[in-house]
Protein backbone atom coordinates (compact mmCIF):
# COMPACT_ATOMS: atom_id res chain seq x y z
CA MET A 1 27.36 -59.47 -10.11
CA GLU A 2 26.19 -58.45 -7.22
CA ALA A 3 24.31 -54.66 -6.22
CA GLY A 4 26.53 -53.21 -4.17
CA PRO A 5 28.26 -49.77 -3.24
CA ARG A 6 30.42 -48.29 -5.86
CA ASN A 7 34.13 -46.92 -5.49
CA THR A 8 34.24 -43.17 -6.43
CA GLU A 9 37.72 -42.86 -6.29
CA GLN A 10 38.63 -44.02 -9.67
CA GLY A 11 40.01 -40.97 -11.09
CA THR A 12 36.49 -39.44 -11.62
CA GLN A 13 36.43 -36.18 -9.55
CA ASP A 14 33.11 -34.69 -7.62
CA PRO A 15 31.89 -31.67 -10.10
CA ARG A 16 31.35 -29.71 -6.90
CA ASP A 17 34.71 -28.98 -6.84
CA GLU A 18 35.23 -27.53 -10.23
CA ALA A 19 32.53 -24.92 -9.49
CA PRO A 20 33.64 -21.29 -9.04
CA ARG A 21 33.96 -20.67 -4.91
CA LEU A 22 31.65 -18.18 -3.66
CA SER A 23 33.08 -15.34 -1.11
CA PRO A 24 31.19 -14.46 1.95
CA ASP A 25 30.09 -11.09 -0.27
CA GLY A 26 29.58 -13.08 -3.12
CA PRO A 27 30.91 -14.58 -6.34
CA ASP A 28 34.51 -13.66 -7.47
CA GLU A 29 34.90 -10.53 -9.11
CA ASP A 30 36.91 -12.45 -11.96
CA ALA A 31 34.10 -15.06 -12.31
CA VAL A 32 31.53 -12.75 -12.67
CA THR A 33 30.64 -11.67 -16.81
CA PRO A 34 29.35 -8.32 -17.30
CA GLU A 35 25.52 -7.68 -17.50
CA VAL A 36 24.47 -6.55 -20.67
CA GLU A 37 20.70 -4.90 -20.94
CA VAL A 38 19.06 -5.40 -24.17
CA GLU A 39 15.55 -3.89 -24.28
CA LEU A 40 13.09 -6.89 -26.18
CA ARG A 41 10.23 -4.64 -26.97
CA PRO A 42 10.78 -2.05 -29.59
CA GLN A 43 10.17 1.56 -28.99
CA ARG A 44 6.79 2.68 -28.72
CA ARG A 45 6.67 5.77 -30.94
CA LEU A 46 3.69 6.69 -34.03
CA ARG A 47 4.75 5.36 -37.17
CA ILE A 48 4.06 7.43 -40.28
CA TRP A 49 1.58 4.74 -41.52
CA GLN A 50 -0.13 5.30 -38.43
CA LEU A 51 -0.37 8.88 -38.77
CA ALA A 52 -1.03 9.63 -42.52
CA PRO A 53 -4.68 8.79 -42.17
CA ILE A 54 -5.03 10.85 -39.02
CA VAL A 55 -3.31 13.71 -40.59
CA THR A 56 -5.30 13.13 -44.43
CA LEU A 57 -8.58 13.05 -42.07
CA ALA A 58 -7.91 16.28 -40.29
CA ALA A 59 -6.86 18.44 -43.37
CA ILE A 60 -10.15 17.34 -44.80
CA GLY A 61 -12.36 18.07 -42.27
CA SER A 62 -10.36 21.28 -41.53
CA LEU A 63 -11.01 22.22 -45.29
CA MET A 64 -14.35 21.17 -45.30
CA PHE A 65 -14.89 23.57 -42.06
CA ALA A 66 -12.79 26.34 -43.23
CA PHE A 67 -14.24 27.19 -46.93
CA PRO A 68 -18.01 27.68 -46.34
CA LEU A 69 -17.29 29.95 -43.17
CA ALA A 70 -14.61 31.75 -45.45
CA PHE A 71 -16.42 32.07 -48.48
CA GLY A 72 -20.33 31.82 -47.66
CA THR A 73 -21.37 29.50 -49.98
CA GLY A 74 -25.14 29.05 -50.21
CA ASP A 75 -27.71 27.41 -48.02
CA GLY A 76 -25.93 24.15 -47.38
CA GLY A 77 -22.59 26.13 -46.50
CA ALA A 78 -23.61 25.41 -42.38
CA VAL A 79 -24.19 21.79 -43.14
CA VAL A 80 -20.99 21.24 -45.02
CA ALA A 81 -19.18 23.33 -42.25
CA MET A 82 -20.86 21.53 -39.26
CA LEU A 83 -19.33 18.47 -41.18
CA GLY A 84 -15.85 19.48 -41.67
CA LEU A 85 -16.43 20.51 -37.53
CA LEU A 86 -17.11 16.62 -37.09
CA ILE A 87 -14.61 14.97 -39.57
CA SER A 88 -12.09 17.07 -37.55
CA CYS A 89 -13.21 16.23 -34.44
CA CYS A 90 -12.80 12.76 -35.15
CA ALA A 91 -9.93 13.26 -36.55
CA ALA A 92 -8.68 14.88 -33.27
CA GLY A 93 -9.76 11.86 -31.11
CA TRP A 94 -8.27 9.32 -33.41
CA GLY A 95 -4.91 11.25 -33.01
CA MET A 96 -5.42 11.56 -29.34
CA MET A 97 -6.27 7.74 -28.68
CA ALA A 98 -3.03 6.83 -31.18
CA ALA A 99 -1.10 9.00 -29.08
CA ARG A 100 -2.15 7.62 -25.81
CA ARG A 101 -1.42 4.35 -26.89
CA VAL A 102 2.16 4.77 -27.15
CA GLY A 103 2.12 6.28 -24.18
CA HIS A 104 1.90 10.04 -24.32
CA VAL A 105 -0.06 11.86 -22.25
CA TRP A 106 -2.15 15.16 -22.45
CA PRO A 107 0.15 18.27 -20.66
CA GLY A 108 -0.42 18.58 -16.83
CA LEU A 109 -1.67 14.86 -16.57
CA PRO A 110 0.32 12.31 -15.13
CA ALA A 111 1.50 9.25 -17.24
CA ARG A 112 -0.77 5.95 -17.32
CA GLY A 113 0.12 3.51 -14.62
CA SER A 114 2.06 6.31 -12.64
CA GLY A 115 -0.20 5.82 -9.70
CA GLU A 116 -0.66 9.43 -9.42
CA ARG A 117 -4.00 11.03 -9.62
CA PRO A 118 -4.95 14.15 -11.96
CA ASP A 119 -5.02 17.40 -10.47
CA TRP A 120 -9.07 18.51 -10.81
CA ARG A 121 -7.81 22.26 -11.78
CA VAL A 122 -5.73 20.69 -15.03
CA LEU A 123 -8.78 18.93 -15.82
CA ALA A 124 -10.96 21.60 -15.27
CA LEU A 125 -8.56 23.47 -17.09
CA HIS A 126 -8.67 21.19 -20.38
CA VAL A 127 -12.78 21.17 -20.42
CA ALA A 128 -12.93 24.84 -20.37
CA GLY A 129 -10.80 25.62 -23.39
CA ALA A 130 -12.73 22.30 -25.63
CA ALA A 131 -15.92 23.72 -24.32
CA ALA A 132 -14.86 27.81 -26.00
CA LEU A 133 -13.37 26.22 -29.08
CA VAL A 134 -16.83 24.43 -29.58
CA ALA A 135 -18.75 27.09 -28.92
CA LEU A 136 -16.61 29.65 -31.02
CA ALA A 137 -17.39 26.80 -33.89
CA VAL A 138 -21.35 26.36 -33.21
CA TRP A 139 -21.86 30.31 -32.93
CA ARG A 140 -19.19 30.57 -36.05
CA VAL A 141 -21.95 28.18 -38.21
CA ALA A 142 -24.99 29.97 -36.39
CA ARG A 143 -23.93 33.18 -38.01
CA LEU A 144 -24.00 31.72 -41.71
CA ARG A 145 -27.58 31.37 -41.44
């Protein structure tokens, strides 16, 4: 047997002849299947197992802060109130970090990754509000003494 050119006309067809033809503006309408968009990642939201420890810690801290202030219990009241304030602030920070991780932002600030810069007036308003709350809390605890 000698090696040489083969005769391809023996009943086999070129597979390129069976492919759908393209018109000048793209594939034929009947050859196109409709596309379906499917989100591969699950929706990012806070779950109950993420929220439960944050809410529990915030409730304990709030009660520790409120009871000594409301009932004026002895010499240790200021210490317990400040510890409760610290625990409440830790729970608030934990909650903010969890919310940021799922994509929530502070009101008036741009979303993460949007490329927009935050407005300095909105930032100043947030800082002033937090400073006022801290000042009121420290002033109230200082009045216990």
